[in-house]
Amino acid sequence: MHEKDCIFCKIVAGELPSAKVYEDDHVLAFMDIGQVTKGHTLIIPKTHTKNIYETPPEVAQEVFARVPRIANAIKEAFQPAGLNVLSNTEAVAGQTVFHLHVHLIPRYGKNDGFHATFEQHDNIASEHLGELAEKISSKIQ
Ligand code: 5GP
Ligand code: ZN
């Protein structure tokens, strides 16, 4: 299923070029044009889904199952010190292309160009964590 105006569907269809890393019947991995760090790669399903929220488990399974192999290939190729795996979901989280993709961002050090900051909060009462967990678990379908 391809969406008419989706650039990643066009890449899958070969209507736009990409630097391919890996391809099979279900997924495509290619170099991110923005190269946050050297070797920055995207893995996408060939079928169009908007993001994690709208991805059926069988499509998620195909995409995420390929992550370790491709991550290890990046590791072999460039010897990064580590790697971030990321899937920005909705605009507020930085999603700009609305076809599911998983970023593999190799990490070379603290000042390698990748910035992810989040504030941790200490001493959250365990009852409060329990309440939060219950709110989520009651919604799992
Ligand atoms: P997002 O911001 O949605 O998490 O990530 C979208 C990513 O797609 C960005 O990192 C951006 O550099 C990359 N991107 C956008 N357009 C193209 C394109 O035409 N070709 C390739 N290879 N990457 C693209
Ligand atoms: Zn698409």
mmCIF file of N, CA, C and O and ligand atoms in Angstrom, residues 7-8 11 16-18 30-35 40 42 88 94-97 101 103, ligand 1:
data_model
loop_
_atom_site.group_PDB
_atom_site.id
_atom_site.type_symbol
_atom_site.label_atom_id
_atom_site.label_comp_id
_atom_site.label_asym_id
_atom_site.label_seq_id
_atom_site.Cartn_x
_atom_site.Cartn_y
_atom_site.Cartn_z
ATOM 1 N N ILE A 7 7.055 10.653 0.478
ATOM 2 C CA ILE A 7 8.391 10.519 -0.135
ATOM 3 C C ILE A 7 9.000 9.145 0.128
ATOM 4 O O ILE A 7 9.723 8.634 -0.712
ATOM 5 N N PHE A 8 8.705 8.532 1.269
ATOM 6 C CA PHE A 8 9.285 7.220 1.532
ATOM 7 C C PHE A 8 8.608 6.139 0.682
ATOM 8 O O PHE A 8 9.263 5.192 0.246
ATOM 9 N N ILE A 11 10.378 6.371 -2.491
ATOM 10 C CA ILE A 11 11.687 5.704 -2.415
ATOM 11 C C ILE A 11 11.504 4.189 -2.557
ATOM 12 O O ILE A 11 12.227 3.538 -3.316
ATOM 13 N N LEU A 16 11.965 7.798 -6.354
ATOM 14 C CA LEU A 16 12.989 8.731 -5.846
ATOM 15 C C LEU A 16 14.214 7.895 -5.511
ATOM 16 O O LEU A 16 14.087 6.753 -5.063
ATOM 17 N N PRO A 17 15.403 8.453 -5.701
ATOM 18 C CA PRO A 17 16.619 7.678 -5.423
ATOM 19 C C PRO A 17 16.899 7.570 -3.932
ATOM 20 O O PRO A 17 16.441 8.408 -3.143
ATOM 21 N N SER A 18 17.639 6.546 -3.549
ATOM 22 C CA SER A 18 18.119 6.448 -2.169
ATOM 23 C C SER A 18 19.396 5.619 -2.175
ATOM 24 O O SER A 18 19.626 4.839 -3.098
ATOM 25 N N PHE A 30 18.024 2.560 4.259
ATOM 26 C CA PHE A 30 18.789 3.458 3.381
ATOM 27 C C PHE A 30 19.385 4.592 4.203
ATOM 28 O O PHE A 30 18.963 4.843 5.335
ATOM 29 N N MET A 31 20.361 5.266 3.617
ATOM 30 C CA MET A 31 21.030 6.337 4.340
ATOM 31 C C MET A 31 20.102 7.535 4.497
ATOM 32 O O MET A 31 19.468 7.975 3.529
ATOM 33 N N ASP A 32 20.025 8.062 5.725
ATOM 34 C CA ASP A 32 19.292 9.313 5.941
ATOM 35 C C ASP A 32 20.049 10.434 5.228
ATOM 36 O O ASP A 32 21.270 10.565 5.374
ATOM 37 N N ILE A 33 19.302 11.236 4.470
ATOM 38 C CA ILE A 33 19.928 12.309 3.707
ATOM 39 C C ILE A 33 20.556 13.352 4.636
ATOM 40 O O ILE A 33 21.475 14.070 4.229
ATOM 41 N N GLY A 34 20.097 13.406 5.886
ATOM 42 C CA GLY A 34 20.581 14.420 6.831
ATOM 43 C C GLY A 34 21.839 14.006 7.614
ATOM 44 O O GLY A 34 22.477 14.864 8.212
ATOM 45 N N GLN A 35 22.188 12.702 7.645
ATOM 46 C CA GLN A 35 23.414 12.212 8.305
ATOM 47 C C GLN A 35 23.758 12.961 9.600
ATOM 48 O O GLN A 35 24.790 13.659 9.675
ATOM 49 N N HIS A 40 24.278 7.295 9.711
ATOM 50 C CA HIS A 40 22.858 7.454 10.096
ATOM 51 C C HIS A 40 21.955 6.808 9.032
ATOM 52 O O HIS A 40 21.953 7.206 7.875
ATOM 53 N N LEU A 42 18.078 4.803 8.040
ATOM 54 C CA LEU A 42 16.642 4.654 8.330
ATOM 55 C C LEU A 42 16.180 3.270 7.898
ATOM 56 O O LEU A 42 16.585 2.781 6.834
ATOM 57 N N ASN A 88 10.644 8.885 15.901
ATOM 58 C CA ASN A 88 9.906 10.095 16.273
ATOM 59 C C ASN A 88 8.442 9.919 15.865
ATOM 60 O O ASN A 88 8.164 9.568 14.723
ATOM 61 N N GLY A 94 9.155 15.492 16.765
ATOM 62 C CA GLY A 94 10.161 15.657 15.721
ATOM 63 C C GLY A 94 9.874 14.890 14.444
ATOM 64 O O GLY A 94 10.716 14.868 13.542
ATOM 65 N N GLN A 95 8.685 14.271 14.350
ATOM 66 C CA GLN A 95 8.391 13.537 13.109
ATOM 67 C C GLN A 95 8.108 14.517 11.975
ATOM 68 O O GLN A 95 7.255 15.402 12.110
ATOM 69 N N THR A 96 8.846 14.381 10.893
ATOM 70 C CA THR A 96 8.653 15.257 9.726
ATOM 71 C C THR A 96 8.219 14.471 8.494
ATOM 72 O O THR A 96 7.642 15.041 7.575
ATOM 73 N N VAL A 97 8.530 13.179 8.464
ATOM 74 C CA VAL A 97 8.065 12.319 7.372
ATOM 75 C C VAL A 97 7.087 11.319 7.982
ATOM 76 O O VAL A 97 7.443 10.568 8.904
ATOM 77 N N HIS A 101 9.400 5.176 10.332
ATOM 78 C CA HIS A 101 10.829 4.915 10.115
ATOM 79 C C HIS A 101 11.529 4.827 11.456
ATOM 80 O O HIS A 101 11.162 5.503 12.412
ATOM 81 N N HIS A 103 15.170 5.385 13.107
ATOM 82 C CA HIS A 103 16.516 5.945 12.914
ATOM 83 C C HIS A 103 17.527 5.059 13.634
ATOM 84 O O HIS A 103 17.334 4.715 14.809
HETATM 85 P P1 5GP B 1 11.848 12.415 11.212
HETATM 86 O O1 5GP B 1 12.194 13.874 11.398
HETATM 87 O O2 5GP B 1 10.467 12.267 10.601
HETATM 88 O O3 5GP B 1 12.057 11.551 12.405
HETATM 89 O O4 5GP B 1 12.902 11.851 10.165
HETATM 90 C C1 5GP B 1 12.802 12.022 8.802
HETATM 91 C C2 5GP B 1 14.194 11.820 8.267
HETATM 92 O O5 5GP B 1 14.111 11.606 6.875
HETATM 93 C C3 5GP B 1 15.116 13.028 8.476
HETATM 94 O O6 5GP B 1 16.209 12.630 9.282
HETATM 95 C C4 5GP B 1 15.517 13.433 7.071
HETATM 96 O O7 5GP B 1 16.873 13.794 6.968
HETATM 97 C C5 5GP B 1 15.220 12.206 6.250
HETATM 98 N N1 5GP B 1 14.797 12.474 4.896
HETATM 99 C C6 5GP B 1 13.845 13.364 4.504
HETATM 100 N N2 5GP B 1 13.700 13.318 3.171
HETATM 101 C C7 5GP B 1 14.568 12.371 2.707
HETATM 102 C C8 5GP B 1 14.865 11.878 1.404
HETATM 103 O O8 5GP B 1 14.302 12.283 0.386
HETATM 104 N N3 5GP B 1 15.822 10.911 1.317
HETATM 105 C C9 5GP B 1 16.455 10.426 2.414
HETATM 106 N N4 5GP B 1 17.369 9.501 2.226
HETATM 107 N N5 5GP B 1 16.196 10.868 3.661
HETATM 108 C C10 5GP B 1 15.257 11.843 3.805
#
